[in-house]
CSV table of C-alpha atoms in Angstrom, one decimal:
chain,number,residue,atom,x,y,z
A,1,MET,CA,18.6,-19.2,-38.2
A,2,ASP,CA,21.9,-18.4,-36.4
A,3,LEU,CA,22.2,-17.0,-32.9
A,4,GLY,CA,22.6,-13.4,-34.2
A,5,GLU,CA,19.2,-13.6,-36.0
A,6,VAL,CA,17.6,-15.0,-32.9
A,7,LEU,CA,18.9,-12.2,-30.8
A,8,ASP,CA,17.8,-9.6,-33.4
A,9,ASN,CA,14.2,-10.9,-33.2
A,10,LEU,CA,13.9,-10.5,-29.4
A,11,ASP,CA,11.8,-7.7,-27.9
A,12,GLU,CA,14.7,-6.6,-25.6
A,13,GLY,CA,18.0,-5.0,-26.3
A,14,VAL,CA,21.1,-7.3,-25.9
A,15,GLN,CA,24.6,-6.1,-25.3
A,16,ILE,CA,27.8,-8.2,-24.7
A,17,ILE,CA,31.1,-7.0,-23.4
A,18,ASP,CA,34.4,-8.8,-23.0
A,19,ARG,CA,36.5,-9.1,-19.9
A,20,ASP,CA,38.1,-5.7,-20.5
A,21,GLY,CA,34.7,-3.9,-20.7
A,22,ARG,CA,34.7,-3.5,-24.5
A,23,ILE,CA,31.5,-4.0,-26.4
A,24,ILE,CA,31.7,-7.0,-28.7
A,25,TYR,CA,28.0,-7.4,-29.6
A,26,ILE,CA,24.8,-5.4,-29.7
A,27,ASN,CA,21.6,-6.6,-31.3
A,28,GLN,CA,19.3,-4.7,-33.7
A,29,VAL,CA,16.8,-3.9,-31.0
A,30,LEU,CA,19.4,-2.1,-28.9
A,31,ILE,CA,20.6,-0.2,-32.0
A,32,ASP,CA,17.1,1.0,-32.8
A,33,MET,CA,16.3,1.7,-29.1
A,34,GLU,CA,19.3,3.9,-28.5
A,35,GLY,CA,20.0,5.2,-32.0
A,36,LEU,CA,23.4,3.6,-32.1
A,37,ASP,CA,25.8,3.0,-35.0
A,38,ARG,CA,27.1,-0.6,-34.8
A,39,GLU,CA,30.4,0.2,-36.4
A,40,GLU,CA,31.1,3.1,-34.1
A,41,VAL,CA,30.2,1.1,-31.0
A,42,LEU,CA,31.8,-2.3,-31.5
A,43,GLY,CA,35.3,-2.5,-29.9
A,44,LYS,CA,34.8,0.6,-27.7
A,45,HIS,CA,34.9,0.6,-23.9
A,46,LEU,CA,31.4,0.7,-22.4
A,47,LEU,CA,32.0,4.0,-20.6
A,48,GLU,CA,33.0,5.6,-24.0
A,49,VAL,CA,29.6,4.8,-25.4
A,50,TYR,CA,27.8,5.8,-22.2
A,51,PRO,CA,29.8,8.8,-20.8
A,52,SER,CA,27.2,9.7,-18.2
A,53,LEU,CA,27.8,6.5,-16.4
A,54,LYS,CA,30.5,5.9,-13.8
A,55,GLU,CA,32.2,2.6,-13.3
A,56,ASN,CA,30.3,1.8,-10.1
A,57,GLU,CA,27.0,2.7,-11.8
A,58,SER,CA,27.2,0.3,-14.7
A,59,THR,CA,25.5,-3.0,-14.1
A,60,LEU,CA,27.6,-4.7,-16.7
A,61,LEU,CA,30.9,-3.5,-15.1
A,62,GLN,CA,29.6,-4.6,-11.7
A,63,VAL,CA,29.0,-8.1,-13.1
A,64,LEU,CA,32.6,-8.2,-14.5
A,65,LYS,CA,33.9,-7.2,-11.1
A,66,THR,CA,31.8,-9.5,-8.9
A,67,GLY,CA,31.0,-12.4,-11.2
A,68,GLN,CA,27.4,-12.2,-9.9
A,69,PRO,CA,24.2,-11.4,-11.9
A,70,VAL,CA,22.5,-8.1,-11.3
A,71,LEU,CA,18.7,-8.3,-12.0
A,72,ASN,CA,15.9,-5.8,-12.8
A,73,ILE,CA,17.8,-2.6,-12.2
A,74,GLN,CA,16.3,0.7,-13.5
A,75,GLN,CA,18.8,3.1,-15.0
A,76,SER,CA,18.6,6.5,-16.8
A,77,PHE,CA,21.7,7.4,-18.8
A,78,ILE,CA,22.9,9.4,-21.8
A,79,ASN,CA,24.8,7.7,-24.6
A,80,TYR,CA,27.6,9.1,-26.7
A,81,LYS,CA,25.0,10.6,-29.2
A,82,GLY,CA,23.4,12.6,-26.4
A,83,ARG,CA,20.2,10.5,-26.2
A,84,LYS,CA,18.7,10.1,-22.8
A,85,ILE,CA,17.3,6.6,-22.2
A,86,THR,CA,15.7,4.8,-19.3
A,87,THR,CA,15.9,1.0,-19.2
A,88,VAL,CA,15.3,-1.9,-16.8
A,89,ASN,CA,18.5,-4.0,-17.1
A,90,SER,CA,19.5,-7.6,-16.1
A,91,SER,CA,23.2,-8.4,-16.4
A,92,TYR,CA,24.8,-11.9,-16.3
A,93,PRO,CA,28.4,-13.1,-16.2
A,94,LEU,CA,29.7,-15.2,-19.1
A,95,LEU,CA,31.8,-17.7,-17.2
A,96,SER,CA,33.4,-19.2,-20.3
A,97,THR,CA,34.8,-16.0,-21.7
A,98,GLY,CA,35.0,-13.8,-18.6
A,99,GLY,CA,32.7,-11.2,-20.2
A,100,ALA,CA,29.1,-10.2,-19.4
A,101,VAL,CA,25.8,-9.9,-21.2
A,102,GLU,CA,23.0,-7.5,-20.5
A,103,VAL,CA,19.3,-7.6,-21.5
A,104,SER,CA,17.5,-4.2,-21.5
A,105,GLN,CA,13.9,-3.2,-21.7
A,106,ASP,CA,13.3,0.3,-22.9
A,107,ILE,CA,10.9,2.2,-20.6
A,108,THR,CA,11.9,5.7,-21.6
A,109,ARG,CA,8.5,6.7,-23.1
A,110,ILE,CA,6.4,5.1,-20.3
A,111,LYS,CA,8.7,6.6,-17.6
A,112,ASN,CA,8.4,10.1,-19.2
A,113,LEU,CA,4.7,9.8,-19.5
A,114,SER,CA,4.3,8.6,-15.9
A,115,GLU,CA,6.5,11.4,-14.5
A,116,ARG,CA,4.5,14.0,-16.5
A,117,ILE,CA,1.3,12.6,-15.0
A,118,LEU,CA,2.8,12.6,-11.5
A,119,GLU,CA,3.9,16.2,-11.9
A,120,LEU,CA,0.5,17.2,-13.1
A,121,GLU,CA,-1.2,15.5,-10.2
A,122,ALA,CA,1.2,17.0,-7.7
A,123,ARG,CA,0.4,20.5,-9.0
A,124,LEU,CA,-3.3,19.9,-9.1
A,125,TYR,CA,-3.4,18.5,-5.5
A,126,HIS,CA,-0.6,20.5,-3.9
A,127,LYS,CA,-1.3,21.1,-0.2
A,128,GLY,CA,-2.7,24.4,0.5
A,129,ARG,CA,-3.9,25.1,-3.0
A,130,GLY,CA,-7.2,23.1,-2.7
A,131,ARG,CA,-8.7,20.9,-5.3
A,132,THR,CA,-8.6,22.5,-8.8
A,133,VAL,CA,-10.2,19.7,-10.9
A,134,GLU,CA,-12.4,16.7,-10.3
A,135,GLY,CA,-10.2,13.7,-9.7
A,136,ALA,CA,-13.3,11.4,-9.5
A,137,GLU,CA,-16.1,12.3,-11.9
A,138,PHE,CA,-18.6,9.5,-11.2
A,139,THR,CA,-21.3,9.4,-8.5
A,140,LEU,CA,-23.8,6.6,-7.7
A,141,ASP,CA,-26.3,8.4,-9.9
A,142,ASP,CA,-24.1,7.5,-12.9
A,143,ILE,CA,-24.4,3.8,-12.1
A,144,ILE,CA,-27.5,2.7,-14.0
A,145,GLY,CA,-29.7,-0.3,-13.2
A,146,VAL,CA,-33.0,-1.3,-11.6
A,147,SER,CA,-32.1,-4.9,-10.5
A,148,ARG,CA,-32.0,-5.9,-6.8
A,149,GLU,CA,-28.4,-7.0,-7.3
A,150,ILE,CA,-27.1,-3.6,-8.5
A,151,ASN,CA,-29.1,-1.7,-5.9
A,152,ASP,CA,-27.7,-3.9,-3.1
A,153,VAL,CA,-24.2,-2.9,-4.2
A,154,LYS,CA,-25.1,0.7,-4.3
A,155,GLU,CA,-26.5,0.5,-0.8
A,156,LYS,CA,-23.3,-1.1,0.4
A,157,ALA,CA,-21.3,1.7,-1.3
A,158,VAL,CA,-23.1,4.3,0.7
A,159,LYS,CA,-22.2,2.6,4.0
A,160,ILE,CA,-18.6,2.1,2.9
A,161,ALA,CA,-18.2,5.7,2.0
A,162,LYS,CA,-18.6,6.8,5.7
A,163,THR,CA,-15.3,5.3,6.8
A,164,SER,CA,-11.7,5.3,5.8
A,165,SER,CA,-11.3,1.5,5.8
A,166,SER,CA,-9.4,-0.1,2.9
A,167,VAL,CA,-11.7,-1.6,0.3
A,168,LEU,CA,-11.3,-4.4,-2.2
A,169,VAL,CA,-13.6,-4.2,-5.2
A,170,TYR,CA,-13.7,-7.2,-7.6
A,171,GLY,CA,-15.7,-8.1,-10.6
A,172,GLU,CA,-15.3,-9.0,-14.3
A,173,THR,CA,-14.0,-6.5,-16.8
A,174,GLY,CA,-16.6,-3.9,-17.8
A,175,THR,CA,-18.8,-4.2,-14.7
A,176,GLY,CA,-18.0,-0.7,-13.5
A,177,LYS,CA,-15.5,-1.2,-10.7
A,178,GLU,CA,-13.8,2.1,-10.9
A,179,MET,CA,-17.2,3.9,-11.2
A,180,PHE,CA,-18.1,2.5,-7.9
A,181,ILE,CA,-14.8,3.4,-6.3
A,182,GLN,CA,-15.0,7.0,-7.6
A,183,ALA,CA,-18.6,7.2,-6.3
A,184,ILE,CA,-17.5,6.0,-2.9
A,185,HIS,CA,-14.8,8.7,-2.8
A,186,ASN,CA,-17.3,11.4,-3.8
A,187,LEU,CA,-19.6,10.3,-1.0
A,188,SER,CA,-16.8,10.2,1.6
A,189,PRO,CA,-15.4,12.9,3.9
A,190,ARG,CA,-12.4,12.8,1.5
A,191,LYS,CA,-14.4,14.1,-1.5
A,192,ASN,CA,-12.5,17.4,-1.5
A,193,GLY,CA,-9.1,15.6,-1.5
A,194,PRO,CA,-7.4,14.0,-4.4
A,195,PHE,CA,-8.6,10.8,-6.2
A,196,ILE,CA,-5.7,9.1,-8.0
A,197,ALA,CA,-5.8,5.8,-9.8
A,198,GLN,CA,-2.8,3.7,-10.8
A,199,ASN,CA,-2.9,0.5,-12.9
A,200,CYS,CA,-0.5,-2.0,-11.3
A,201,ALA,CA,-0.3,-4.1,-14.5
A,202,ALA,CA,0.8,-1.3,-16.8
A,203,LEU,CA,4.4,-0.7,-15.5
A,204,PRO,CA,7.6,-2.7,-14.8
A,205,SER,CA,8.2,-3.4,-11.1
A,206,ASN,CA,11.0,-0.9,-10.6
A,207,LEU,CA,9.1,1.9,-12.3
A,208,LEU,CA,5.9,1.1,-10.4
A,209,GLU,CA,7.8,1.3,-7.1
A,210,SER,CA,9.2,4.7,-7.9
A,211,ILE,CA,5.8,6.0,-9.1
A,212,LEU,CA,4.0,4.8,-5.9
A,213,PHE,CA,6.7,5.7,-3.3
A,214,GLY,CA,8.7,8.4,-5.0
A,215,THR,CA,12.4,8.8,-5.4
A,216,VAL,CA,15.3,10.8,-4.1
A,217,LYS,CA,18.1,12.1,-6.3
A,218,GLY,CA,20.8,9.5,-6.8
A,219,SER,CA,18.7,6.6,-5.6
A,220,PHE,CA,19.4,5.0,-9.0
A,221,THR,CA,21.2,6.3,-12.1
A,222,GLY,CA,19.3,9.4,-13.4
A,223,ALA,CA,16.9,9.5,-10.5
A,224,ASP,CA,15.5,12.9,-9.3
A,225,ASP,CA,13.7,14.0,-6.2
A,226,ARG,CA,10.0,13.2,-6.9
A,227,PRO,CA,7.0,12.5,-4.6
A,228,GLY,CA,5.2,9.3,-5.2
A,229,LEU,CA,1.5,8.7,-5.5
A,230,PHE,CA,1.1,8.1,-1.7
A,231,GLU,CA,2.4,11.6,-1.0
A,232,VAL,CA,0.4,13.2,-3.9
A,233,ALA,CA,-2.8,11.5,-2.7
A,234,ASP,CA,-2.4,12.6,0.9
A,235,GLY,CA,-5.8,13.4,2.4
A,236,GLY,CA,-7.6,11.6,-0.4
A,237,THR,CA,-8.0,8.2,-2.0
A,238,LEU,CA,-5.5,6.1,-4.0
A,239,LEU,CA,-6.9,3.4,-6.2
A,240,LEU,CA,-4.6,0.5,-7.0
A,241,ASP,CA,-6.2,-1.1,-10.1
A,242,GLU,CA,-5.4,-4.7,-11.0
A,243,ILE,CA,-3.7,-5.2,-7.7
A,244,ASN,CA,-3.4,-8.9,-8.5
A,245,ALA,CA,-0.9,-8.1,-11.2
A,246,MET,CA,1.5,-6.3,-8.8
A,247,PRO,CA,4.8,-8.2,-8.5
A,248,LEU,CA,5.1,-10.1,-5.3
A,249,GLU,CA,8.3,-8.3,-4.2
A,250,LEU,CA,6.5,-5.0,-4.5
A,251,GLN,CA,3.6,-6.3,-2.6
A,252,VAL,CA,5.9,-6.7,0.4
A,253,LYS,CA,6.8,-3.0,0.3
A,254,LEU,CA,3.2,-2.0,-0.2
A,255,LEU,CA,2.2,-4.0,2.9
A,256,ARG,CA,4.8,-2.2,5.0
A,257,VAL,CA,3.5,1.2,3.9
A,258,LEU,CA,0.0,0.2,4.8
A,259,GLN,CA,1.0,-1.1,8.2
A,260,ASP,CA,3.2,1.9,9.1
A,261,GLY,CA,1.0,4.6,7.6
A,262,ALA,CA,4.2,6.1,6.2
A,263,VAL,CA,6.1,5.9,3.0
A,264,ARG,CA,9.9,5.9,2.3
A,265,ARG,CA,11.0,7.1,-1.1
A,266,VAL,CA,13.2,4.8,-3.1
A,267,GLY,CA,16.8,5.5,-1.9
A,268,SER,CA,15.8,7.4,1.2
A,269,VAL,CA,16.0,6.7,4.9
A,270,LYS,CA,13.3,9.2,5.8
A,271,LEU,CA,9.7,8.2,6.5
A,272,THR,CA,6.9,10.5,5.5
A,273,ARG,CA,3.5,10.2,7.1
A,274,THR,CA,0.6,10.0,4.7
A,275,ASP,CA,-3.2,9.9,5.2
A,276,VAL,CA,-4.4,8.0,2.3
A,277,ARG,CA,-7.4,5.7,1.9
A,278,ILE,CA,-6.5,2.7,-0.2
A,279,MET,CA,-9.0,1.1,-2.5
A,280,ALA,CA,-7.9,-1.8,-4.7
A,281,SER,CA,-9.6,-3.6,-7.5
A,282,MET,CA,-9.2,-6.8,-9.5
A,283,ASN,CA,-11.1,-8.5,-12.3
A,284,GLU,CA,-10.8,-12.0,-10.8
A,285,ASN,CA,-12.1,-13.9,-7.9
A,286,PRO,CA,-9.7,-13.2,-5.0
A,287,GLU,CA,-9.8,-16.9,-4.0
A,288,SER,CA,-8.3,-17.9,-7.3
A,289,VAL,CA,-5.6,-15.2,-7.1
A,290,LEU,CA,-4.7,-16.4,-3.6
A,291,LYS,CA,-4.8,-20.1,-4.4
A,292,GLU,CA,-2.4,-19.5,-7.4
A,293,GLY,CA,0.0,-17.5,-5.2
A,294,ARG,CA,-0.2,-14.3,-7.2
A,295,MET,CA,-1.1,-12.2,-4.2
A,296,ARG,CA,0.3,-12.4,-0.7
A,297,ARG,CA,-2.3,-13.4,1.9
A,298,ASP,CA,-1.1,-10.8,4.4
A,299,LEU,CA,-1.5,-8.0,1.9
A,300,PHE,CA,-4.9,-9.4,0.9
A,301,TYR,CA,-6.2,-9.4,4.5
A,302,ARG,CA,-4.9,-5.9,4.9
A,303,LEU,CA,-6.7,-4.6,1.9
A,304,ASN,CA,-9.8,-6.8,2.4
A,305,THR,CA,-11.2,-4.9,5.3
A,306,VAL,CA,-14.3,-4.4,3.2
A,307,THR,CA,-15.1,-6.3,0.1
A,308,LEU,CA,-17.4,-5.2,-2.7
A,309,TYR,CA,-18.4,-7.6,-5.5
A,310,ILE,CA,-19.8,-6.1,-8.7
A,311,PRO,CA,-22.0,-8.8,-10.4
A,312,PRO,CA,-21.7,-9.3,-14.1
A,313,LEU,CA,-24.5,-8.2,-16.4
A,314,ARG,CA,-25.6,-11.8,-17.1
A,315,GLU,CA,-26.5,-12.1,-13.3
A,316,ARG,CA,-28.7,-9.1,-13.5
A,317,ARG,CA,-30.6,-9.4,-16.7
A,318,GLU,CA,-33.3,-7.1,-15.5
A,319,ASP,CA,-30.8,-4.3,-16.1
A,320,ILE,CA,-29.9,-5.1,-19.8
A,321,LEU,CA,-32.8,-3.5,-21.6
A,322,TYR,CA,-33.0,-0.6,-19.0
A,323,ILE,CA,-29.3,0.2,-19.6
A,324,ALA,CA,-29.8,-0.1,-23.4
A,325,ARG,CA,-32.7,2.3,-23.5
A,326,PHE,CA,-30.9,4.7,-21.1
A,327,TYR,CA,-27.9,4.8,-23.4
A,328,ILE,CA,-30.0,5.2,-26.6
A,329,ASP,CA,-31.7,8.2,-25.0
A,330,LYS,CA,-28.3,9.7,-23.9
A,331,LEU,CA,-26.9,9.3,-27.4
A,332,ASN,CA,-30.0,10.8,-29.0
A,333,ARG,CA,-29.6,13.9,-26.9
A,334,SER,CA,-25.9,14.1,-27.6
A,335,TRP,CA,-26.1,13.4,-31.4
A,336,GLY,CA,-29.5,15.0,-32.1
A,337,THR,CA,-30.8,11.7,-33.4
A,338,ASN,CA,-34.2,10.1,-32.8
A,339,VAL,CA,-33.7,6.3,-32.4
A,340,LYS,CA,-36.8,4.9,-30.8
A,341,GLY,CA,-35.2,1.8,-29.3
A,342,LEU,CA,-34.5,-1.8,-30.0
A,343,ALA,CA,-36.4,-4.0,-32.4
A,344,PRO,CA,-38.3,-6.9,-30.5
A,345,GLU,CA,-35.9,-9.5,-31.9
A,346,VAL,CA,-32.9,-7.5,-30.7
A,347,GLU,CA,-34.5,-7.2,-27.2
A,348,ASP,CA,-35.0,-11.0,-27.1
A,349,PHE,CA,-31.4,-11.6,-28.2
A,350,PHE,CA,-29.9,-9.1,-25.7
A,351,LEU,CA,-31.7,-11.0,-22.9
A,352,THR,CA,-30.1,-14.3,-23.9
A,353,TYR,CA,-26.6,-13.1,-24.8
A,354,SER,CA,-24.0,-13.7,-22.1
A,355,TRP,CA,-22.3,-10.2,-22.3
A,356,PRO,CA,-18.7,-11.2,-21.5
A,357,GLY,CA,-17.7,-7.6,-21.7
A,358,ASN,CA,-20.6,-6.6,-19.4
A,359,VAL,CA,-22.0,-3.0,-19.3
A,360,ARG,CA,-19.0,-1.7,-21.3
A,361,GLU,CA,-19.7,-4.1,-24.1
A,362,LEU,CA,-23.5,-3.3,-24.1
A,363,MET,CA,-22.7,0.5,-24.4
A,364,HIS,CA,-20.3,-0.1,-27.2
A,365,VAL,CA,-22.8,-2.3,-29.1
A,366,ILE,CA,-25.5,0.4,-28.8
A,367,GLU,CA,-23.1,3.2,-29.9
A,368,GLY,CA,-21.8,1.1,-32.9
A,369,SER,CA,-25.2,0.1,-34.0
A,370,MET,CA,-26.5,3.7,-33.9
A,371,ASN,CA,-23.7,4.8,-36.1
A,372,LEU,CA,-24.7,2.3,-38.9
A,373,MET,CA,-28.5,2.0,-38.7
A,374,ASN,CA,-31.0,3.4,-41.2
A,375,GLY,CA,-34.4,2.9,-39.6
A,376,ASP,CA,-36.0,4.0,-36.3
A,377,TYR,CA,-35.1,0.9,-34.4
A,378,ILE,CA,-31.9,-1.0,-33.9
A,379,THR,CA,-32.3,-4.3,-35.8
A,380,ILE,CA,-30.3,-7.5,-36.0
A,381,SER,CA,-28.6,-6.4,-39.1
A,382,ASP,CA,-27.3,-3.3,-37.3
A,383,LEU,CA,-25.5,-5.3,-34.6
A,384,PRO,CA,-21.7,-6.1,-34.8
A,385,PRO,CA,-20.7,-9.1,-36.9
A,386,TYR,CA,-19.4,-11.1,-34.0
A,387,PHE,CA,-22.8,-11.7,-32.6
A,388,LYS,CA,-23.8,-15.2,-33.6
A,389,VAL,CA,-27.5,-15.3,-34.1
A,390,ASN,CA,-29.9,-17.6,-35.9
A,391,GLU,CA,-29.7,-16.6,-39.6
A,392,ASP,CA,-33.4,-17.3,-40.3
A,393,SER,CA,-35.1,-15.4,-37.5
A,394,GLY,CA,-32.3,-13.3,-36.0
A,395,LEU,CA,-33.1,-15.0,-32.7
A,396,ALA,CA,-31.0,-17.4,-30.8
A,397,SER,CA,-32.5,-20.9,-31.0
A,398,LEU,CA,-34.8,-22.2,-28.2
A,399,ASP,CA,-32.1,-24.7,-27.2
A,400,GLU,CA,-29.5,-22.0,-27.0
A,401,ARG,CA,-31.7,-19.8,-24.9
A,402,LEU,CA,-32.6,-22.6,-22.5
A,403,ALA,CA,-29.0,-23.6,-22.2
A,404,SER,CA,-27.9,-20.1,-21.5
A,405,GLU,CA,-30.6,-19.7,-18.8
A,406,GLU,CA,-29.7,-23.1,-17.3
A,407,LYS,CA,-26.0,-22.1,-17.1
A,408,ARG,CA,-26.9,-18.8,-15.4
A,409,ILE,CA,-29.1,-20.6,-12.8
A,410,ILE,CA,-26.3,-23.2,-12.1
A,411,ARG,CA,-23.7,-20.5,-11.8
A,412,GLU,CA,-25.9,-18.5,-9.4
A,413,ALA,CA,-26.4,-21.6,-7.2
A,414,LEU,CA,-22.7,-22.4,-7.2
A,415,ASP,CA,-21.8,-18.8,-6.2
A,416,THR,CA,-24.4,-18.9,-3.4
A,417,ALA,CA,-23.0,-22.3,-2.3
A,418,GLY,CA,-19.4,-21.0,-2.3
A,419,GLY,CA,-18.5,-23.5,-5.0
A,420,ASN,CA,-19.8,-26.5,-3.0
A,421,ILE,CA,-21.5,-28.8,-5.4
A,422,SER,CA,-23.5,-30.8,-2.9
A,423,ARG,CA,-24.9,-27.6,-1.3
A,424,ALA,CA,-25.7,-26.1,-4.8
A,425,ALA,CA,-27.5,-29.3,-5.8
A,426,ARG,CA,-29.6,-29.1,-2.6
A,427,LEU,CA,-30.4,-25.4,-3.5
A,428,LEU,CA,-31.5,-26.5,-7.0
A,429,LYS,CA,-33.4,-29.5,-5.7
A,430,ILE,CA,-31.6,-31.9,-8.1
A,431,PRO,CA,-29.3,-34.9,-7.4
A,432,ARG,CA,-25.6,-34.1,-7.0
A,433,GLN,CA,-24.7,-36.4,-9.9
A,434,THR,CA,-27.1,-34.5,-12.2
A,435,LEU,CA,-25.5,-31.2,-11.3
A,436,GLN,CA,-22.0,-32.6,-11.9
A,437,ASN,CA,-23.1,-33.9,-15.3
A,438,LYS,CA,-24.5,-30.4,-16.2
A,439,ILE,CA,-21.3,-28.7,-15.1
A,440,LYS,CA,-19.3,-31.1,-17.3
A,441,LYS,CA,-21.7,-30.6,-20.2
A,442,TYR,CA,-21.4,-26.8,-20.1
A,443,SER,CA,-17.6,-26.9,-19.3
A,444,MET,CA,-18.1,-24.8,-16.3
A,445,LYS,CA,-15.4,-24.3,-13.7
């Protein structure tokens, strides 16, 4: 495979110009991305192909002029065929030839979608118009469970709702973190203000910055005057989901906004005061995120005024059958069916299964089974194929069930002991070496 084939198989567009600014190479990704004709483009000056750009706006021409790379620049431009495209570009000098190469990631669709959502949210929550739709639909009544663990979290949520302190909510995927955050908003004095959620892992850094903070016309090529989510959420709550995935350079800017209580749009010198309650969530233990350097400690401490941990379903097994029956009854009412419940062997299996997808997985399993079942009760044969159960009885073996329970107890002791093995061994009343052997046996971290 030659170099051209390698470049054609990348996910990003690649463009190379010579020392005079003429295009000498484009890969297939860029051709498809921009609807270009290779024969029409090759040999032409860059500004002929992109007539909407000026010389000082082109990252490639900047690199030719300065000899220095230009990294992660968001641009919106129109090519010679009239197609408007938004990309994040990184351009590098080619010292051996005097030319330059650019790598482009097309974010046109995601930018357009994000801007449409922003415009919709701005209209819905425009000052003086009042709240026209429910930004947060869930309340604590929607969070189902009877265990002490889940009721403790709900009691904490009621207390948290009374203030405007920043909150960090963490727990595994599918535990209901956003449901709790929405419930806190709906219990708070801000319940009539906007509730807006933004996933920090879904967008490139440049685009996420403009979505959060807003832009002014001319701040980058193709930029318009737009409010960011901090302005749109004024008087309400802004959820920053998967905050641990936010790029570190953007975390610095977020920290500044939180400290100042004011936001500066990208490209502006003007500060705008905002009254926004920040709630953040992550699906990992914060200690691991901090230890690995994926989150700034100063931002963590700023967000971590109040911490809410949502325990996984395996740590509150008392809720498993309760949630299953609740959801069966809900679907019966919605679908007009009359499923009576779970067969005894399914109940036994549900109680020993680890539920890595937590409540979300349990709900999907119930719904999928009710689509396929024939009898009055959900049986083993109705469950998804990925469940590995004993082929003879439909039950997990006794050894498997005992091992699952032992792992749960050890994990609970380690969590209580803050990961300290000696303290956990004392809580379990077993020798430290015995606990270490069991941790190794079950490949527990």
